[in-house]
mmCIF file of C-alpha atoms in Angstrom:
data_model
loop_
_atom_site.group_PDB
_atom_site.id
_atom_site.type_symbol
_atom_site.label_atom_id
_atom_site.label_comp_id
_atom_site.label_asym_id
_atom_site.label_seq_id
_atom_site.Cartn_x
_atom_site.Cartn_y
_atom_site.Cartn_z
ATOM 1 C CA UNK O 993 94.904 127.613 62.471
ATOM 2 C CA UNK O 994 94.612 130.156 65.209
ATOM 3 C CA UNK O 995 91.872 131.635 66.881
ATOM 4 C CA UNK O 996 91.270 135.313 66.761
ATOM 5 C CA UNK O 997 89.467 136.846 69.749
ATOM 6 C CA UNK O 998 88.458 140.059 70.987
ATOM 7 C CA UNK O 999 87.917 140.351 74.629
ATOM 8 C CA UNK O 1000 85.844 142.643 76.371
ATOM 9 C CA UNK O 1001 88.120 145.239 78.372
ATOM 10 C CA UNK O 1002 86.089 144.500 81.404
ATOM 11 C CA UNK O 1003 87.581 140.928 81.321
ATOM 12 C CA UNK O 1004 91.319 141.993 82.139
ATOM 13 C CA UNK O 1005 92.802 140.340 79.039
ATOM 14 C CA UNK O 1006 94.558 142.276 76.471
ATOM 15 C CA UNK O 1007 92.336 143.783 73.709
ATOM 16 C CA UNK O 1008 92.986 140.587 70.998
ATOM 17 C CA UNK O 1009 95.066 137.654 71.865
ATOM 18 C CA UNK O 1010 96.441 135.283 69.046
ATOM 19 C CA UNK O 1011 96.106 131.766 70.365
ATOM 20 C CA UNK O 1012 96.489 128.098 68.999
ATOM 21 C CA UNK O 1013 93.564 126.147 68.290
ATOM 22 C CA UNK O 1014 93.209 122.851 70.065
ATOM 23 C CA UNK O 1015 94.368 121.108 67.444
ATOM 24 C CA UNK O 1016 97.095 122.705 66.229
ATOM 25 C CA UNK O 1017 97.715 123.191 70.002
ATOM 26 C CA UNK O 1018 98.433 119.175 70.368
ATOM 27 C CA UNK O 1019 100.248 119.424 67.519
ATOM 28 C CA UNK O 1020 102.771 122.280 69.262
ATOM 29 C CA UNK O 1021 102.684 120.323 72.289
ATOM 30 C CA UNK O 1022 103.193 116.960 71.529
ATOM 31 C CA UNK O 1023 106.270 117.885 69.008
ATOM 32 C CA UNK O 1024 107.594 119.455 71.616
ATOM 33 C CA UNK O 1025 106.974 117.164 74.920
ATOM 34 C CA UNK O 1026 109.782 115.779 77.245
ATOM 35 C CA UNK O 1027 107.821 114.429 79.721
ATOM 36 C CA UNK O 1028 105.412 112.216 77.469
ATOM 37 C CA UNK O 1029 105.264 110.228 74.141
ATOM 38 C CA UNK O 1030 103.152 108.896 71.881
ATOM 39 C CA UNK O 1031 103.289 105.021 70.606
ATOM 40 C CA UNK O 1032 101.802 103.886 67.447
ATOM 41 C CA UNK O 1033 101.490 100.757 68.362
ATOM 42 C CA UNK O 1034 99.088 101.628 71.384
ATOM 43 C CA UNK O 1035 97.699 103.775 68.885
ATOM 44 C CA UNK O 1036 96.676 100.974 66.789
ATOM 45 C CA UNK O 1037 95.498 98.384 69.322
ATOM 46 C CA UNK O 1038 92.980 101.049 70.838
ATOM 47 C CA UNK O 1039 92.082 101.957 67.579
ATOM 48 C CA UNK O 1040 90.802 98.158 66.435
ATOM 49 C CA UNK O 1041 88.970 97.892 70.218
ATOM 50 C CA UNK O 1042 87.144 101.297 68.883
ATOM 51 C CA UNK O 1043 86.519 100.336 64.974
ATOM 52 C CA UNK O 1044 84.844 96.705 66.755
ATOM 53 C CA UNK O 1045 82.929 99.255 69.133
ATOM 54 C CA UNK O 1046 81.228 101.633 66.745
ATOM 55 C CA UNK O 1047 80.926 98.467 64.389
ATOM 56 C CA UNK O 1048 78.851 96.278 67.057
ATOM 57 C CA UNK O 1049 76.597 99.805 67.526
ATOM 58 C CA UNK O 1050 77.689 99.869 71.439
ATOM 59 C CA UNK O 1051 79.510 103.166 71.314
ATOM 60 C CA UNK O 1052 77.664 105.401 68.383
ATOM 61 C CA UNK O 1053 76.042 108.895 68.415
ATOM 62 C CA UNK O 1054 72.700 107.642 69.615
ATOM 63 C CA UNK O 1055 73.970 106.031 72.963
ATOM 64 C CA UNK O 1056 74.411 109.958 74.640
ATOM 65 C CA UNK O 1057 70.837 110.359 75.040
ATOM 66 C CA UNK O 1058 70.570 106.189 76.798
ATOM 67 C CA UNK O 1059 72.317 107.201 79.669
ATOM 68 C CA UNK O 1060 70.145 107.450 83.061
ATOM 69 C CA UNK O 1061 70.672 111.017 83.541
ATOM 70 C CA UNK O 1062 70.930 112.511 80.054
ATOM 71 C CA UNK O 1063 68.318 114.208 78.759
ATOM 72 C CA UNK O 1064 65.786 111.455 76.804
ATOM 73 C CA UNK O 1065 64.587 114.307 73.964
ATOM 74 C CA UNK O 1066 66.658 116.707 72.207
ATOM 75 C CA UNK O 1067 64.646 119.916 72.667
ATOM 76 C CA UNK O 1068 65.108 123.217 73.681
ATOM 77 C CA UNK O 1069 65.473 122.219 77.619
ATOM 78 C CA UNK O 1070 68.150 119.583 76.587
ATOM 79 C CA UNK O 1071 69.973 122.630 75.055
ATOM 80 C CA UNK O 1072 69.936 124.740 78.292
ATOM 81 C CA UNK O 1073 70.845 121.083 80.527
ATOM 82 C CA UNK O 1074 74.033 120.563 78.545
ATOM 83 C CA UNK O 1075 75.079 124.565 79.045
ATOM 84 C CA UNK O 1076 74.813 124.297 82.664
ATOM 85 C CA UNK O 1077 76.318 121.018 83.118
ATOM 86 C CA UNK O 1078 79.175 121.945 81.487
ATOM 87 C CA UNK O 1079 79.654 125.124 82.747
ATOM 88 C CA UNK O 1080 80.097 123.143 86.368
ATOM 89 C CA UNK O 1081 81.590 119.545 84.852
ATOM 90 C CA UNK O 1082 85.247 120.455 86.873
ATOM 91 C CA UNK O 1083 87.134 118.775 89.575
ATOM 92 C CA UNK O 1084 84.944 115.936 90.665
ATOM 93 C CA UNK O 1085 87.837 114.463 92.975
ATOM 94 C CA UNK O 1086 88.565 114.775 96.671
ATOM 95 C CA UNK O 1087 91.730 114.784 98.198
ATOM 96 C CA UNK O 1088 90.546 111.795 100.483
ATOM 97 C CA UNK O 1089 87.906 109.777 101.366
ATOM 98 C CA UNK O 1090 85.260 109.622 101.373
ATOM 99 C CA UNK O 1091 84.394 110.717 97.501
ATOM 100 C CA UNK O 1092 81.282 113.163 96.425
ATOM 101 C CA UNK O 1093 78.216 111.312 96.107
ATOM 102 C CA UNK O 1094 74.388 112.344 95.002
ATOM 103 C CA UNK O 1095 71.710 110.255 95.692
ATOM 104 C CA UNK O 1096 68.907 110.875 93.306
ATOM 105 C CA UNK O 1097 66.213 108.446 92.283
ATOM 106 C CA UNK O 1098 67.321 105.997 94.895
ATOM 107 C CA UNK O 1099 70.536 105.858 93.419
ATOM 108 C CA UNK O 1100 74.198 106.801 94.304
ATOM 109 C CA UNK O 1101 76.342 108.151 91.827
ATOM 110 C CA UNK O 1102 79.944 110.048 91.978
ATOM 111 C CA UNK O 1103 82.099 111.925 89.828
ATOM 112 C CA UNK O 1104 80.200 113.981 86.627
ATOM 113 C CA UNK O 1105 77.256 111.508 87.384
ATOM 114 C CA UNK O 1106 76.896 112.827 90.986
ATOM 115 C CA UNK O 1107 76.500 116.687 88.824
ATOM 116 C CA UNK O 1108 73.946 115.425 86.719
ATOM 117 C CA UNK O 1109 71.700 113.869 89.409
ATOM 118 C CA UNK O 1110 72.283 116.701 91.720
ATOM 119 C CA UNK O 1111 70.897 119.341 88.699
ATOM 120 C CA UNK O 1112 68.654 116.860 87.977
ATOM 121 C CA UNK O 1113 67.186 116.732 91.403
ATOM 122 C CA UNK O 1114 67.400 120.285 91.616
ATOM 123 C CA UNK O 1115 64.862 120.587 88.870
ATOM 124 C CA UNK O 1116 62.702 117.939 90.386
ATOM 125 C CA UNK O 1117 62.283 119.640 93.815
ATOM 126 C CA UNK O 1118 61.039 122.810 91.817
ATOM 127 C CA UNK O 1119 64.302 125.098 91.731
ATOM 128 C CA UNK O 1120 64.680 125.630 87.425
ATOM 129 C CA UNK O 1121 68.527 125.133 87.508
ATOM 130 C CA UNK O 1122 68.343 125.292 83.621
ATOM 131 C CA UNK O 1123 66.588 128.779 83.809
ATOM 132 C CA UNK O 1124 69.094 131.548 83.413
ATOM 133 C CA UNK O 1125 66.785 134.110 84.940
ATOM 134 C CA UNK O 1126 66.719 131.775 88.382
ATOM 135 C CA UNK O 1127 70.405 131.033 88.354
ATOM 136 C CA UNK O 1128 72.261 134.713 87.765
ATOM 137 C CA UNK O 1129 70.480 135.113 91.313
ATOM 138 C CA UNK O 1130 71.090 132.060 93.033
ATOM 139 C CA UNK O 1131 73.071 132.567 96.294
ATOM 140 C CA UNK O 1132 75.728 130.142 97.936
ATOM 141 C CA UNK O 1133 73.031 128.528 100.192
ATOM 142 C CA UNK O 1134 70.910 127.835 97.798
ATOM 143 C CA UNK O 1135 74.279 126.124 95.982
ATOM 144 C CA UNK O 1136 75.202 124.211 98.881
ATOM 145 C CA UNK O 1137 71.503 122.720 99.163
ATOM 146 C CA UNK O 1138 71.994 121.454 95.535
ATOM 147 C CA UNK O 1139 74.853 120.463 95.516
ATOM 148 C CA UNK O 1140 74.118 118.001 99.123
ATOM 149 C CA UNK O 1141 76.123 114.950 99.136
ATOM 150 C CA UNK O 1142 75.110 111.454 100.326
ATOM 151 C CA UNK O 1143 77.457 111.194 102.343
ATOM 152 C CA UNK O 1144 78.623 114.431 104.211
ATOM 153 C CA UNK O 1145 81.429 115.333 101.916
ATOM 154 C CA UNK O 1146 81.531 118.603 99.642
ATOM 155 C CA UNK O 1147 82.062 119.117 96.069
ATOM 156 C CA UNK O 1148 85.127 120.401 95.456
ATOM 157 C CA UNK O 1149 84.976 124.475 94.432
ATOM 158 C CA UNK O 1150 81.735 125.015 95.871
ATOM 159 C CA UNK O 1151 82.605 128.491 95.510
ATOM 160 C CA UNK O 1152 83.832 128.991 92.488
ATOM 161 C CA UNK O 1153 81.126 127.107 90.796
ATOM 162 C CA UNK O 1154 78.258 129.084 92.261
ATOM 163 C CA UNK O 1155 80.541 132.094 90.707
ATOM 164 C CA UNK O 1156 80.219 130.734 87.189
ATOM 165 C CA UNK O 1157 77.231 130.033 87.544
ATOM 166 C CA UNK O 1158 76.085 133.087 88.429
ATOM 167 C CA UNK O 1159 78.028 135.134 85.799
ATOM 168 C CA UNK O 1160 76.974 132.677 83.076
ATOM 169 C CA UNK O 1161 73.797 133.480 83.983
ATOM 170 C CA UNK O 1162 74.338 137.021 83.471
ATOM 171 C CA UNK O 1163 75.565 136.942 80.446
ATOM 172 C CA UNK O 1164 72.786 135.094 79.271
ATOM 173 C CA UNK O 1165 70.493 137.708 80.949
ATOM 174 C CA UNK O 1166 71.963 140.364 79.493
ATOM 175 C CA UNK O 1167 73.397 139.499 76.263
ATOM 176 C CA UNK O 1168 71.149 136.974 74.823
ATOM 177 C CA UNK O 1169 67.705 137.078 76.168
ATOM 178 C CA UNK O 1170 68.414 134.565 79.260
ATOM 179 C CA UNK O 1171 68.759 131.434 76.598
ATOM 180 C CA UNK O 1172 71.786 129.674 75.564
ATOM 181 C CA UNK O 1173 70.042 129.122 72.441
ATOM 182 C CA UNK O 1174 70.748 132.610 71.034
ATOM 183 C CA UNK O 1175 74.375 131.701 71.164
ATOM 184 C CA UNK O 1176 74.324 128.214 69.160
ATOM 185 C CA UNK O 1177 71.736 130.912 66.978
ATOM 186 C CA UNK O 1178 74.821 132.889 66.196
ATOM 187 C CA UNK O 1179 77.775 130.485 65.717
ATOM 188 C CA UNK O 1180 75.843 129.727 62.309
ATOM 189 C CA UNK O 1181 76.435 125.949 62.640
ATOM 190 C CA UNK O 1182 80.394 126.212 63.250
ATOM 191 C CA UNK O 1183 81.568 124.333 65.826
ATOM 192 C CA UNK O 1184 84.771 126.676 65.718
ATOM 193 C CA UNK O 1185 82.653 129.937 66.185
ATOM 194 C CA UNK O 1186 80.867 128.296 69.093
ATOM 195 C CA UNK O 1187 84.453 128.115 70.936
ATOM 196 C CA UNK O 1188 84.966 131.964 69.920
ATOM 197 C CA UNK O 1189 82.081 132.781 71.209
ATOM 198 C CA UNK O 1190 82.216 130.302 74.825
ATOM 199 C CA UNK O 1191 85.951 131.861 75.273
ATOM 200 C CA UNK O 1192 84.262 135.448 74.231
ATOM 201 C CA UNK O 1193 81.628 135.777 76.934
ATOM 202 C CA UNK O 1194 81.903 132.917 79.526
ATOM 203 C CA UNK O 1195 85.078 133.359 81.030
ATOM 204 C CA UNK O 1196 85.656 129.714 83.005
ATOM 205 C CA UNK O 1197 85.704 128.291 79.488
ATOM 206 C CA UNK O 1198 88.955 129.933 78.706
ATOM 207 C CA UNK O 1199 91.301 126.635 78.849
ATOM 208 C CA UNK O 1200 94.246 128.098 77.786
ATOM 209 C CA UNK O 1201 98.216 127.965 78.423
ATOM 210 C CA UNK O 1202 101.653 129.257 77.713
ATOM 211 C CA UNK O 1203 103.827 126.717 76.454
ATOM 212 C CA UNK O 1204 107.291 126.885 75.463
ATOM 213 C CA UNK O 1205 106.629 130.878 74.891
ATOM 214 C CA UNK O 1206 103.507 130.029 72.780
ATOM 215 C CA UNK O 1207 99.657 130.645 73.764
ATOM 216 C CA UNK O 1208 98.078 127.048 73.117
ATOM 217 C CA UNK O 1209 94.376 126.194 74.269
ATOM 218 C CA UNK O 1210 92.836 122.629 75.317
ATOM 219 C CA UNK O 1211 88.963 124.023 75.898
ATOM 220 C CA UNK O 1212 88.094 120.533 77.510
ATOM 221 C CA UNK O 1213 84.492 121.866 78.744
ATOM 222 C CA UNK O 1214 84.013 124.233 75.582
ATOM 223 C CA UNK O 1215 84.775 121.421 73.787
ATOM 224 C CA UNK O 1216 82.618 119.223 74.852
ATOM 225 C CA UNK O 1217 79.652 121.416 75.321
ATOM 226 C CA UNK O 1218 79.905 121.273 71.452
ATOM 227 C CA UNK O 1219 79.949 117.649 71.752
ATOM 228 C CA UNK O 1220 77.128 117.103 73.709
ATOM 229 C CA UNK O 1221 75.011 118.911 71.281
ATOM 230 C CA UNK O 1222 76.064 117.151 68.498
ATOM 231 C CA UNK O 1223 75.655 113.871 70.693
ATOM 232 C CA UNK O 1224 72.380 114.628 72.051
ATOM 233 C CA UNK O 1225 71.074 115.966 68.798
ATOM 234 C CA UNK O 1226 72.649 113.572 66.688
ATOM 235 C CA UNK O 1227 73.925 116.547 64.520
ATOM 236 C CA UNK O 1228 71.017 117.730 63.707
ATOM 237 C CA UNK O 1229 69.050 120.991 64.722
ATOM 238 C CA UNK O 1230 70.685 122.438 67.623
ATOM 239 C CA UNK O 1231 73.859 120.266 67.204
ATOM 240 C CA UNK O 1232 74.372 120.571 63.871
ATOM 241 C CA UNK O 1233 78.058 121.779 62.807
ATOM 242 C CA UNK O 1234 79.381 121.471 59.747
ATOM 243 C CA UNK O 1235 83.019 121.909 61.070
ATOM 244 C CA UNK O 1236 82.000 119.396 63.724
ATOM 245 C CA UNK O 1237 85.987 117.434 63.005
ATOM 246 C CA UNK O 1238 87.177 120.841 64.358
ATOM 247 C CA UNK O 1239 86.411 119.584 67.620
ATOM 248 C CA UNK O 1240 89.193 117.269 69.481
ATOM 249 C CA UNK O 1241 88.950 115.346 72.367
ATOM 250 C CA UNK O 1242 88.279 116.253 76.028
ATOM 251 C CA UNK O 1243 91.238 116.494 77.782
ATOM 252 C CA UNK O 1244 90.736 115.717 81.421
ATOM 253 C CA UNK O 1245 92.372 113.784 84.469
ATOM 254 C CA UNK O 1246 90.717 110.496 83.597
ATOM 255 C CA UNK O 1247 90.790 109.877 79.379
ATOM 256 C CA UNK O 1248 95.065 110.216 80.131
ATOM 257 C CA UNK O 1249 94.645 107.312 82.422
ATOM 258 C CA UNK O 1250 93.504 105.275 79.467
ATOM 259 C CA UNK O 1251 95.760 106.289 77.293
ATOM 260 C CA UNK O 1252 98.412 105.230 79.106
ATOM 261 C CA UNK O 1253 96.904 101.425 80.023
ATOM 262 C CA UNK O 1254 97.010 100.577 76.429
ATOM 263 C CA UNK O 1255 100.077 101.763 76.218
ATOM 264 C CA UNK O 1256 99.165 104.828 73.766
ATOM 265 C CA UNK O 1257 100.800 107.478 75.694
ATOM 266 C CA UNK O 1258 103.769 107.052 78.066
ATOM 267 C CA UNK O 1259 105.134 109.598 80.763
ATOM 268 C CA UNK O 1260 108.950 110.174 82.188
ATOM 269 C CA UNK O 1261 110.440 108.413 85.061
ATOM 270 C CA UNK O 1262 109.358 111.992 86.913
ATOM 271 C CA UNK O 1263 105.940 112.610 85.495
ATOM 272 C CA UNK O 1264 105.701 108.942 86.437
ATOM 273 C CA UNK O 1265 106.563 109.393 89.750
ATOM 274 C CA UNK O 1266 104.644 112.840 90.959
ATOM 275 C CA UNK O 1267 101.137 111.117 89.164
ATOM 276 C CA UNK O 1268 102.154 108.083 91.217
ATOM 277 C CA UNK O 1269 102.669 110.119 94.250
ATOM 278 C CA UNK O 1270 99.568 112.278 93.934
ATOM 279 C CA UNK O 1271 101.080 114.710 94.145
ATOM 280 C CA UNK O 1272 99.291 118.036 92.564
ATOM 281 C CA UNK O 1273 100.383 119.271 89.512
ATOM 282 C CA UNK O 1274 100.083 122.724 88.375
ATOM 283 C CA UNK O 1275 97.600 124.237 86.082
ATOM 284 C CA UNK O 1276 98.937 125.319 82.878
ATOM 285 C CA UNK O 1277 102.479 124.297 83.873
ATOM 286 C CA UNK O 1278 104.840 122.331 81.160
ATOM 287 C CA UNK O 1279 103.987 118.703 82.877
ATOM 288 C CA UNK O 1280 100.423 119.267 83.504
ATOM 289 C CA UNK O 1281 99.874 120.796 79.101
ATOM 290 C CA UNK O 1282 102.437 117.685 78.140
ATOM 291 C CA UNK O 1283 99.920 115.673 80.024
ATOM 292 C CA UNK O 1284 96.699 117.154 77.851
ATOM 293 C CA UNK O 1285 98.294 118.135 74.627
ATOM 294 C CA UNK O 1286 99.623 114.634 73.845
ATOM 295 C CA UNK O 1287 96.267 113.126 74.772
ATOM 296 C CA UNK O 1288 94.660 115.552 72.159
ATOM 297 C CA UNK O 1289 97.070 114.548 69.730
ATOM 298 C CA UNK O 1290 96.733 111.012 70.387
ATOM 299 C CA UNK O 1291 93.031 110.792 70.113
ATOM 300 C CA UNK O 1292 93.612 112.950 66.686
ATOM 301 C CA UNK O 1293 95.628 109.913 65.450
ATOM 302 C CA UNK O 1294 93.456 107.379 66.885
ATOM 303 C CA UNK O 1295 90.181 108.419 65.196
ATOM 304 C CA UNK O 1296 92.225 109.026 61.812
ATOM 305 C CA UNK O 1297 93.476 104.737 62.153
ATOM 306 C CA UNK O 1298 89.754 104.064 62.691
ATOM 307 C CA UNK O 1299 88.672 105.830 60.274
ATOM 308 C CA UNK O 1300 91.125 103.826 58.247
ATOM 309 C CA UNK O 1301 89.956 100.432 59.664
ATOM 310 C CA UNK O 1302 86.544 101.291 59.272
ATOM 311 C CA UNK O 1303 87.066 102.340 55.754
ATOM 312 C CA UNK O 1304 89.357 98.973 55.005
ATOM 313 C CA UNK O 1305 86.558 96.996 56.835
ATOM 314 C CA UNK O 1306 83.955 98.358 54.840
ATOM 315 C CA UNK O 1307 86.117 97.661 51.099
ATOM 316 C CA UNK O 1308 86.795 93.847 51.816
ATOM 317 C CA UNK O 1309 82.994 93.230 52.535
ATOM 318 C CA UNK O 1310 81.756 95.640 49.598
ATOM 319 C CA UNK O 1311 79.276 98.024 51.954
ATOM 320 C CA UNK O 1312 79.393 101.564 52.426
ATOM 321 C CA UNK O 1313 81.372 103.425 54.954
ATOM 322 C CA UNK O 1314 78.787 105.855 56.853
ATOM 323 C CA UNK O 1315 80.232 104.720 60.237
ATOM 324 C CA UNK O 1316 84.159 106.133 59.010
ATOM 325 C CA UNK O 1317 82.639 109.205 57.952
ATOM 326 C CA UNK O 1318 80.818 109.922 61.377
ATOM 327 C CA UNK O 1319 83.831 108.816 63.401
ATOM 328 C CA UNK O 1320 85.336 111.484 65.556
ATOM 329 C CA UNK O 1321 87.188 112.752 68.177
ATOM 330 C CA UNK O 1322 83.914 113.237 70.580
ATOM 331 C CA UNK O 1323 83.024 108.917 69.854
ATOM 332 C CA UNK O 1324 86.441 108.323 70.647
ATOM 333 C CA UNK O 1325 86.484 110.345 73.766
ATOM 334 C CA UNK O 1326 83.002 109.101 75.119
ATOM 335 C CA UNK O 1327 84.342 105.471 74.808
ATOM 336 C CA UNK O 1328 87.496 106.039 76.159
ATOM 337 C CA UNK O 1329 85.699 107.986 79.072
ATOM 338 C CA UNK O 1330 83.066 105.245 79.929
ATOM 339 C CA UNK O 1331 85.910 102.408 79.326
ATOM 340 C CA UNK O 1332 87.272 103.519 81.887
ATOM 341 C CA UNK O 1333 83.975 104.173 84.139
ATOM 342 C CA UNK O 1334 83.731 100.113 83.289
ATOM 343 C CA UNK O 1335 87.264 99.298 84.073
ATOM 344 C CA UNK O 1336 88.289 101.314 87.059
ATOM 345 C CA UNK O 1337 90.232 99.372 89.131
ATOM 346 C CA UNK O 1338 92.087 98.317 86.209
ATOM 347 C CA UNK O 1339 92.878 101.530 85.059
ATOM 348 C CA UNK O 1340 92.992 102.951 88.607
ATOM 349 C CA UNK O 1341 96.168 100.725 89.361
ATOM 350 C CA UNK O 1342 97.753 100.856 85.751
ATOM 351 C CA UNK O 1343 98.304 104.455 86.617
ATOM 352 C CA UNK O 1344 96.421 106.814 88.817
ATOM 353 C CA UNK O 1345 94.899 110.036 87.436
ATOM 354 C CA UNK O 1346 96.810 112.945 87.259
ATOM 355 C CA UNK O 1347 95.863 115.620 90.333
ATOM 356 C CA UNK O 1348 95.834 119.465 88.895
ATOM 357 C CA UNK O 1349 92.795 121.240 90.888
ATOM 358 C CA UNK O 1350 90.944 123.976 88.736
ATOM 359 C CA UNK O 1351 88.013 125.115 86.766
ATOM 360 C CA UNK O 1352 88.944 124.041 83.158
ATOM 361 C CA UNK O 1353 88.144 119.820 84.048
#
């Protein structure tokens, strides 16, 4: 499958581009890797330690709207929440101590977390951060304020995410009467059209790459702005898709990490060693789309085994099977991503999280 886009002239890409879908994007990629493999057997173990997770109810659908910072009703607001937070959930990590921190509700929190509670808090203190008509205006001081850190340091691409922000707000102004809800409107419950229309008209969502002479895309935050709506919706209203198995997981710097402690994915003695090193690796180069390819493939194969446990599970006691047919790529990914929230010094020091600085995660 490929995607078919037309760009806008005023966005400086060529008048259509023909570019791989995510999935058949992993597919490309992983086929073609040198720097990283794939193991079924750490395919399989993961996949049992998911099929007893969505079994025992701890990582279903309905968890997305438990969290502390998550929105706690699926309404319009909820819809407008997820747009912004995704448009700005990039490059949470710092190149040293000490790490960006919020506090918010007497709390500290880092990483995405430290996002939420800063919008969050944003909100509280009477500046509408989920109103386009406030934020195509909002200047960099007014950024910085939000964005304050507990502790003196600065999120990473200040800059650049008061820029998104600002022409996502735009759009929204311009095109679709300031509300991100005339966009799900017109993607006529298709996850795929969604991405079309994200990589259309919002320009930081374009998460794309040449690789090996062929245009692939990852979409990590695209992605999983679809995911969230389905999540917080529960696949109804608002996040209801009916392609919603179109979507694959969230490639970022931390779900690789995980991969690689159960021993799904594996990288080179030189991946190894520049990951090891910290040192940064570049955006869209060949080690850096290895890297997020192969963990969209993986997750791919992972949630087609569950499936198949869940569906084996459900034959030798004689019940149905609703939980194989809701399992997908965006379960997978949330439980991979909190695993590893739950295990990270474990994870941490079975191998450190790739570095590549930029607005696509």
């Amino acid at each position: 499958m490929v995607f078919s886009i037309d760009f806008p002239v005023s966005f400086h890409y060529c008048s259509r581009m023909i570019i791989l879908d995510p999935i058949d994007s992993a597919e490309f990629i992983s086929s073609n890797a040198t720097h990283v493999q794939i193991h079924a057997d750490g395919i399989e173990k993961l996949a049992h330690k998911i099929k007893n997770a969505l079994c025992s109810g701890s990582a279903g659908v309905e968890n997305w709207k438990s969290q502390e910072l998550t929105p706690s009703v699926a309404n319009e607001q909820a819809v407008e929440w997820i747009f912004v937070t995704d448009l700005l959930n990039f490059s949470f990590w710092t190149d040293s101590h000490p790490h960006y921190e919020v506090s918010f509700g007497g709390k500290i929190y880092t990483g995405y977390w430290a996002l939420c509670a800063a919008v969050n808090r944003a909100v509280d203190e009477g500046l509408n951060l989920l109103d386009a008509n406030v934020y195509k205006d909002i200047s960099e001081e007014q950024m910085k304020y939000v964005f304050r850190s507990a502790n003196g340091s600065e999120i990473p691409l200040l800059k650049e995410r008061w820029m998104t922000l600002q022409e996502a707000g735009k759009t929204l102004f311009d095109r679709y009467n300031g509300s991100f809800i005339n966009v799900i409107k017109l993607c006529e419950k298709s996850a795929k059209k969604l991405l079309e229309l994200l990589c259309q008209y919002f320009p930081s969502f374009r998460d794309n790459a040449t690789y090996k002479g062929v245009q692939v895309s990852i979409l990590k935050r695209a992605q999983i702005l679809v995911g969230d709506l389905w999540s917080c919706f529960e696949g109804k209203g608002f996040g209801e898709f009916h392609d919603i198995d179109q979507i694959t997981a969230f490639a970022d710097y931390r779900v690789p990490q995980v991969l690689v402690h159960f021993g799904v994915l594996s990288y080179d003695r030189h991946l190894t060693e520049v990951v090891r090193g910290g040192e940064q690796i570049e955006n869209g180069g060949d080690l850096e789309v290895e890297i997020r390819g192969c963990t969209l493939q993986a997750i791919q194969l992972i949630v087609r085994r569950t499936k198949q446990l869940l569906s084996e599970r459900a034959e030798s006691e004689m019940i149905s099977a609703p939980i194989a047919a809701t399992c997908n790529a965006i379960l997978v990914d949330n439980f991979i991503w909190t695993y590893r929230r739950n295990h990270a010094d474990v994870i941490d020091k079975s191998m450190p999280m790739h570095k590549t600085r930029c607005l696509f995660y």
